[in-house]
């Protein structure tokens, strides 16, 4: 995949269900031209195996760098385009022995007839699949450990609770419910619990997966009339972790199944850990009994970061980077990038990449230059013009189409999305928004907002797409 089309051979393209150019454009805008050019352009598409999109890097150095710095963005980007991709991994070209070309086990393959992986793939899978082809969980990120988690006021409760659950022999509170905004460390803490238990009590069965994946597996089990096995899998674990449980809000049958699994495990005194973006009582579209169940144990929230915490995190991350990052730059970033930790990491990555690329040492001036767009966005409110521009870029339509009266779906939809985002990210009134979109009526804007909200409920891909855009605009 260079991420250039020329490198995607026809048979490779058949494996991905999205447009490669779109993926590239999104990666460019998410990571910046410099990072993209100096690192991502060296990658090639390799394979898709069981929902893992595998890329090839020329050297181990590039692989490590990309995994450390861009994995989350890669995963977000590809998942937004194809929800069956739940992980992105990188392998080193030179280390591929004989990779079979025929084996492309995509998640939706018949579970009973999954072909046995041959050598290369099996070796690869053992890195993330626990060597068990029936393994239902998601992969754990090796960087998300307690050791790598920086503790401060905003996350100390969540951290203490996570440690307690990881270390104790008995189930003290059930479930542990972690909640907070995007990019504040919830997933990191859950993986850390899993790693700790795996190390200290390897015979305990721990399953970590996103609520999305839970739903996906459940639907697949229904489709293949295999719900008994599905139930067995989940009900035989010692520790079950479900990440981003808000995802199953409004998904009634998945919720029902989760509720039963939940109760069965609690009855057997097994530990459950759940994360969400809101507290149990604020989870809209979640049944009352589920909300109340979720609030039974310990509810711990992760607050937005403080300056001190950001400083601590940056220092820890900077130590692991290839180039030296001066203290003034770290302080500058901690002051300026206040949104969340993911952004903060992204900023640091970008300046290191930029410095490598232009062969300069890292200074505050250079940081201002490299992060100009990001800093500006953190400084001011997003504007209507900016939203229109980004949405147009994202959907590959002209900015003029934001104002035009063309009603074709392929321009009308992006326009509706832009209106929705303006309503959500700015304080403009409906009539003002209408005026800025080619003099439309406020009821048109209202309709657009409603339409997008409906689509977000109905269509997970669409929703991910919008959320990605929103994050990009806020970053
Ligand atoms: P969430 O699940 O809450 O959206 P993540 O756990 O995915 O957030 O965190 C986003 C990124 O920020 C990850 O790379 C994670 O390692 C990092 N991160 C978040 N909080 C911390 C922390 N306290 N110390 C170190 N890294 C952190
Ligand atoms: Mg998360």
XYZ file of C-alpha atoms and ligand atoms in Angstrom:
503
model
C 0.000 0.000 0.000
C 1.988 2.843 -0.514
C -0.153 4.087 0.179
C 0.028 4.743 -3.540
C -2.370 3.142 -5.910
C 0.352 1.771 -8.134
C 1.435 -0.562 -5.388
C -1.950 -2.047 -4.832
C -2.112 -5.004 -7.116
C -5.522 -6.024 -8.391
C -5.765 -9.092 -6.185
C -4.842 -7.008 -3.197
C -7.418 -4.463 -3.983
C -10.051 -7.122 -4.007
C -9.342 -7.684 -0.337
C -10.251 -4.229 0.751
C -13.743 -2.967 0.517
C -13.006 0.710 0.270
C -11.407 3.201 -1.979
C -7.685 3.315 -1.473
C -7.346 6.944 -2.531
C -9.855 8.036 0.038
C -7.902 6.191 2.696
C -4.711 7.965 1.674
C -6.290 11.365 1.690
C -7.689 10.829 5.125
C -4.376 9.644 6.467
C -2.692 12.677 4.997
C -5.091 15.054 6.611
C -5.093 13.205 9.916
C -1.322 12.946 10.252
C -0.068 15.825 8.184
C 1.729 15.792 4.885
C 5.165 15.470 6.507
C 4.472 12.397 8.603
C 2.667 10.827 5.736
C 5.502 11.407 3.313
C 8.345 10.420 5.563
C 6.782 7.334 7.106
C 3.517 6.102 5.725
C 4.525 6.336 2.108
C 7.035 3.580 2.818
C 4.311 1.108 3.666
C 2.657 -1.290 1.331
C -0.539 -3.189 1.593
C 0.020 -6.804 2.542
C -3.143 -8.596 3.526
C -6.359 -8.632 5.472
C -6.623 -11.499 7.939
C -9.529 -11.905 10.311
C -10.258 -8.221 10.387
C -6.614 -7.237 10.758
C -5.299 -5.054 7.974
C -1.616 -5.881 7.566
C 0.867 -3.460 6.059
C 4.445 -4.129 5.020
C 7.322 -1.921 6.115
C 10.808 -1.995 4.577
C 12.593 -2.078 7.948
C 11.898 -2.853 11.560
C 12.615 0.763 12.392
C 9.824 2.002 10.178
C 7.512 -0.654 11.523
C 8.183 0.286 15.137
C 7.845 3.946 14.403
C 4.538 3.568 12.622
C 3.111 1.273 15.286
C 4.200 3.548 18.088
C 3.021 6.726 16.491
C 0.302 6.127 13.975
C -1.472 2.899 14.798
C -4.492 4.526 16.377
C -4.993 6.886 13.452
C -4.519 4.083 10.935
C -7.067 1.967 12.750
C -9.553 4.787 13.049
C -9.170 5.657 9.418
C -9.504 2.159 8.037
C -12.254 1.220 10.414
C -14.254 4.240 9.366
C -14.056 2.939 5.822
C -14.596 -0.700 6.642
C -15.959 -1.547 10.081
C -14.840 -5.159 9.814
C -11.251 -3.951 10.184
C -10.608 -3.708 13.863
C -6.858 -3.630 13.880
C -3.965 -2.508 11.747
C -0.638 -4.221 12.041
C 2.696 -3.844 10.335
C 5.174 -6.537 9.379
C 8.691 -6.191 8.055
C 9.118 -7.188 4.400
C 12.452 -8.886 4.985
C 11.001 -11.007 7.758
C 8.213 -12.509 5.764
C 9.089 -16.100 5.106
C 6.632 -17.694 2.818
C 3.449 -15.830 3.149
C 0.655 -17.796 1.561
C -1.191 -15.745 -0.957
C -4.462 -17.582 -0.802
C -5.397 -17.124 2.773
C -7.603 -14.208 3.429
C -9.753 -15.042 6.363
C -11.990 -12.090 6.681
C -13.951 -11.829 9.906
C -17.223 -12.725 8.266
C -15.963 -16.064 6.997
C -17.834 -19.119 8.148
C -16.572 -19.732 11.642
C -16.855 -23.488 11.372
C -14.937 -23.726 8.132
C -12.174 -21.268 8.726
C -9.230 -22.572 6.761
C -6.297 -23.513 8.896
C -3.692 -20.833 8.576
C -0.485 -21.957 6.998
C 2.927 -21.240 8.401
C 3.503 -17.548 7.818
C 0.099 -16.465 8.898
C -0.001 -18.677 11.925
C 3.230 -17.164 13.139
C 1.876 -13.777 12.542
C -1.402 -14.526 14.246
C 0.253 -15.820 17.340
C 1.376 -12.269 17.953
C -2.108 -11.030 18.444
C -4.459 -13.962 18.471
C -3.041 -15.850 21.376
C -2.348 -18.663 18.946
C -5.950 -19.660 19.214
C -8.029 -19.363 16.117
C -11.266 -19.323 18.049
C -10.103 -16.464 20.163
C -12.909 -13.938 20.204
C -11.288 -10.948 21.827
C -9.475 -8.021 20.309
C -5.732 -7.670 20.327
C -4.015 -5.971 23.231
C -1.671 -3.115 22.525
C 1.737 -3.938 24.023
C 2.316 -0.268 24.838
C -0.813 0.032 26.957
C 0.571 -1.125 30.292
C 0.388 0.291 33.797
C 4.079 1.130 33.544
C 3.410 3.366 30.563
C 0.419 5.061 32.133
C 1.109 8.456 33.636
C -1.012 9.129 36.695
C -2.298 12.566 37.697
C -5.294 14.116 39.417
C -7.675 13.630 36.479
C -7.143 9.881 36.222
C -5.993 8.766 39.659
C -9.293 7.229 40.683
C -9.624 5.282 37.460
C -6.015 4.181 37.693
C -6.332 3.043 41.318
C -9.507 1.137 40.541
C -7.915 -0.520 37.522
C -4.881 -1.586 39.540
C -7.057 -2.930 42.277
C -9.049 -5.058 39.859
C -5.894 -6.262 38.156
C -4.143 -7.200 41.380
C -6.848 -8.588 43.580
C -7.722 -12.239 43.863
C -11.302 -11.588 44.746
C -13.921 -9.688 42.895
C -14.355 -6.573 44.985
C -16.534 -4.449 42.791
C -18.467 -5.665 39.846
C -18.497 -4.222 37.313
C -15.723 -1.684 37.191
C -17.150 1.036 34.991
C -14.663 3.503 33.493
C -15.965 6.527 31.672
C -14.731 9.786 30.190
C -14.125 11.679 26.972
C -12.256 10.509 23.912
C -8.519 9.902 24.107
C -8.175 10.117 27.870
C -6.823 6.640 28.559
C -9.778 4.315 29.106
C -8.665 1.745 26.577
C -5.109 2.051 27.812
C -6.222 1.171 31.358
C -8.277 -1.791 30.214
C -5.388 -3.243 28.258
C -3.150 -2.641 31.246
C -5.462 -4.703 33.441
C -5.439 -7.498 30.888
C -1.650 -7.484 30.560
C -1.209 -7.528 34.310
C -3.540 -10.466 34.824
C -1.991 -12.365 31.943
C 1.411 -11.948 33.495
C 0.530 -12.676 37.085
C -2.156 -15.315 36.588
C -1.669 -16.775 33.150
C -4.305 -19.453 33.632
C -7.086 -16.956 34.050
C -9.145 -16.449 30.943
C -9.342 -12.784 30.064
C -11.257 -11.437 27.127
C -11.041 -7.846 25.997
C -13.122 -6.577 23.117
C -14.940 -3.506 21.928
C -18.703 -3.407 22.253
C -18.743 -3.080 18.508
C -16.917 -6.337 18.120
C -19.180 -7.971 20.667
C -22.132 -6.955 18.555
C -20.467 -8.086 15.384
C -19.747 -11.516 16.831
C -23.232 -11.802 18.182
C -24.763 -10.981 14.823
C -22.495 -13.472 13.165
C -23.495 -16.119 15.680
C -27.136 -15.399 14.926
C -26.489 -15.617 11.226
C -24.763 -18.961 11.530
C -27.213 -20.187 14.153
C -24.307 -20.615 16.475
C -25.502 -18.695 19.497
C -24.856 -21.550 21.885
C -21.142 -21.464 21.151
C -21.214 -17.703 21.325
C -22.736 -17.772 24.791
C -20.308 -20.444 25.931
C -17.336 -18.412 24.849
C -18.281 -15.409 26.863
C -19.701 -17.183 29.837
C -16.612 -19.226 30.499
C -14.276 -16.293 31.059
C -12.814 -15.108 34.335
C -12.534 -11.503 33.291
C -14.608 -9.895 30.573
C -13.811 -6.398 29.357
C -16.077 -4.530 26.990
C -14.756 -1.248 25.643
C -16.934 1.650 24.474
C -20.180 0.100 25.569
C -22.089 3.185 24.416
C -21.838 1.604 21.011
C -24.636 -0.829 21.815
C -26.983 1.955 22.883
C -30.112 1.579 20.836
C -29.035 -1.846 19.566
C -31.698 -3.758 21.391
C -30.937 -7.384 20.731
C -27.213 -6.958 21.327
C -28.015 -5.174 24.538
C -30.290 -7.981 25.586
C -27.566 -10.536 24.929
C -24.992 -8.456 26.745
C -27.355 -8.131 29.694
C -27.681 -11.903 29.970
C -23.960 -12.469 29.594
C -23.370 -9.818 32.194
C -25.760 -11.391 34.681
C -24.435 -14.868 34.113
C -20.891 -13.711 34.830
C -21.822 -11.657 37.876
C -23.705 -14.649 39.263
C -20.568 -16.747 38.927
C -18.553 -14.018 40.574
C -16.482 -13.262 37.483
C -15.005 -9.821 36.964
C -16.502 -7.473 34.402
C -14.918 -4.226 33.270
C -16.760 -1.824 31.052
C -15.864 1.525 29.533
C -18.043 4.201 27.988
C -17.994 7.843 27.035
C -20.654 8.684 29.619
C -21.709 7.605 33.091
C -24.181 4.701 33.255
C -27.139 6.954 33.983
C -26.301 9.244 31.062
C -26.120 6.485 28.484
C -28.938 7.305 26.123
C -30.645 4.479 24.315
C -29.610 2.030 27.010
C -32.342 0.132 28.798
C -33.022 1.158 32.377
C -32.188 -2.256 33.807
C -28.882 -2.232 31.937
C -28.003 1.251 33.185
C -28.754 0.296 36.718
C -26.761 -2.931 36.447
C -23.778 -1.056 35.036
C -23.796 1.304 37.983
C -23.757 -1.460 40.588
C -20.047 -1.750 41.093
C -17.494 1.003 41.046
C -17.986 3.857 38.635
C -14.765 5.773 38.007
C -14.468 8.719 35.663
C -11.448 9.980 33.787
C -11.428 13.772 33.700
C -9.983 15.976 30.988
C -6.243 16.439 31.361
C -4.595 19.170 33.406
C -1.427 21.024 32.437
C 0.630 18.936 34.888
C -0.659 15.658 33.544
C -0.026 16.708 29.962
C 3.490 17.668 30.918
C 4.062 14.313 32.577
C 2.719 12.377 29.625
C 4.781 14.344 27.131
C 7.920 13.828 29.148
C 7.355 10.107 29.341
C 6.651 9.852 25.621
C 9.494 12.134 24.596
C 11.985 9.921 26.361
C 11.086 7.118 24.014
C 11.423 9.165 20.860
C 14.287 9.042 18.447
C 15.108 12.756 18.662
C 15.685 14.887 21.724
C 12.766 17.132 22.572
C 13.715 20.212 24.603
C 11.826 21.030 27.773
C 10.537 24.347 26.368
C 8.904 22.495 23.512
C 7.286 20.055 25.918
C 5.935 22.919 27.998
C 4.762 24.706 24.898
C 2.812 21.648 23.731
C 1.330 21.014 27.170
C 0.045 24.583 27.150
C -1.293 24.582 23.657
C -2.739 21.143 22.992
C -5.426 20.761 25.567
C -7.975 18.552 23.844
C -6.849 15.044 24.808
C -3.898 12.709 25.129
C -4.248 11.246 21.683
C -3.874 14.699 20.154
C -0.951 15.401 22.370
C 0.822 12.243 21.254
C -0.004 13.101 17.658
C 1.544 16.540 18.020
C 4.731 15.146 19.481
C 4.952 12.563 16.735
C 4.495 15.198 14.109
C 7.252 17.444 15.311
C 9.668 14.549 15.606
C 8.805 13.450 12.079
C 9.091 16.994 10.819
C 12.501 17.452 12.420
C 13.715 14.193 10.895
C 12.401 15.156 7.511
C 13.841 18.637 7.294
C 16.945 17.673 9.252
C 16.582 20.324 11.904
C 16.684 20.135 15.649
C 13.461 20.606 17.535
C 12.740 24.111 18.782
C 9.655 26.058 19.763
C 9.754 27.962 16.447
C 9.971 24.758 14.504
C 7.075 23.338 16.528
C 4.954 26.367 15.729
C 5.737 25.893 12.095
C 5.131 22.160 12.020
C 1.899 22.346 13.977
C 0.541 25.570 12.572
C -2.857 24.136 11.656
C -3.213 22.168 14.854
C -2.309 25.099 17.043
C -4.633 27.419 15.228
C -7.449 24.929 15.672
C -6.763 24.639 19.381
C -6.728 28.411 19.653
C -9.969 29.338 18.083
C -13.467 28.085 17.523
C -13.965 26.231 14.296
C -15.584 28.410 11.645
C -18.256 27.602 9.121
C -15.800 28.113 6.280
C -13.362 25.702 7.802
C -16.019 23.056 8.300
C -17.256 23.461 4.723
C -13.736 23.173 3.402
C -12.867 20.070 5.413
C -16.143 18.332 4.693
C -15.777 19.064 0.993
C -12.252 17.648 1.028
C -13.357 14.644 2.977
C -16.142 13.740 0.574
C -14.297 14.845 -2.492
C -16.780 17.496 -3.580
C -16.159 21.155 -4.437
C -16.506 23.802 -1.759
C -18.913 25.522 -4.129
C -21.241 22.549 -3.703
C -21.763 23.618 -0.114
C -23.584 26.673 -1.440
C -25.029 25.333 -4.653
C -28.584 24.212 -5.170
C -27.623 20.868 -6.651
C -29.656 18.135 -5.056
C -27.823 15.060 -6.189
C -27.246 12.794 -3.232
C -23.464 12.842 -3.628
C -23.353 16.578 -3.014
C -26.480 16.926 -0.900
C -25.260 14.465 1.700
C -21.905 16.157 2.316
C -23.765 19.455 2.543
C -26.084 17.990 5.180
C -23.113 16.638 7.077
C -21.474 20.055 7.021
C -24.649 21.678 8.353
C -24.843 19.093 11.095
C -21.225 19.719 12.080
C -21.682 23.494 12.082
C -24.692 23.086 14.357
C -22.681 20.818 16.646
C -19.359 22.593 16.738
C -20.310 26.255 16.609
C -22.854 28.541 18.234
C -24.438 29.745 14.995
C -28.225 29.765 14.820
C -30.182 27.740 12.262
C -31.058 30.795 10.093
C -27.409 31.893 10.136
C -26.318 28.442 9.065
C -28.921 28.412 6.313
C -27.607 31.708 4.972
C -24.059 30.405 4.896
C -25.160 27.414 2.862
C -26.363 29.275 -0.196
C -29.248 31.096 1.464
C -31.225 28.072 2.557
C -34.164 28.150 4.903
C -33.673 27.264 8.584
C -36.059 24.316 8.208
C -33.696 22.862 5.598
C -30.897 23.036 8.142
C -33.089 21.433 10.766
C -33.975 18.657 8.368
C -30.300 18.112 7.520
C -29.328 17.847 11.170
C -32.093 15.355 11.823
C -31.236 13.317 8.759
C -27.593 13.026 9.760
C -28.540 12.071 13.303
C -30.795 9.335 11.988
C -28.145 8.012 9.651
C -25.641 7.942 12.472
C -27.922 5.677 14.453
C -28.656 3.406 11.513
C -25.245 3.133 9.974
C -22.141 2.503 12.053
C -19.757 3.228 9.187
C -21.378 6.541 8.542
C -21.250 7.374 12.217
C -17.571 6.548 12.492
C -16.975 8.678 9.469
C -18.726 11.659 11.001
C -16.970 11.163 14.298
C -13.636 11.083 12.541
C -14.468 14.338 10.801
C -15.566 15.881 14.040
C -12.371 14.911 15.768
C -10.350 16.236 12.846
C -12.174 19.548 13.028
C -11.706 19.802 16.748
C -8.070 18.887 16.665
P -9.766 6.376 25.251
O -9.951 4.897 25.219
O -10.165 6.978 26.574
O -10.391 7.091 24.093
P -6.997 5.696 24.886
O -6.840 4.770 26.030
O -7.123 5.093 23.546
O -8.223 6.694 25.134
O -5.805 6.756 24.919
C -5.413 7.507 23.784
C -3.918 7.556 23.708
O -3.414 8.330 24.777
C -3.272 6.197 23.841
O -2.164 6.125 22.985
C -2.828 6.141 25.288
O -1.678 5.335 25.465
C -2.527 7.576 25.574
N -2.776 7.921 26.978
C -3.954 8.311 27.525
N -3.816 8.568 28.830
C -2.524 8.332 29.121
C -1.755 8.425 30.331
N -2.298 8.820 31.487
N -0.447 8.109 30.262
C 0.117 7.735 29.097
N -0.547 7.621 27.932
C -1.861 7.921 27.936
Mg -10.964 3.778 23.818
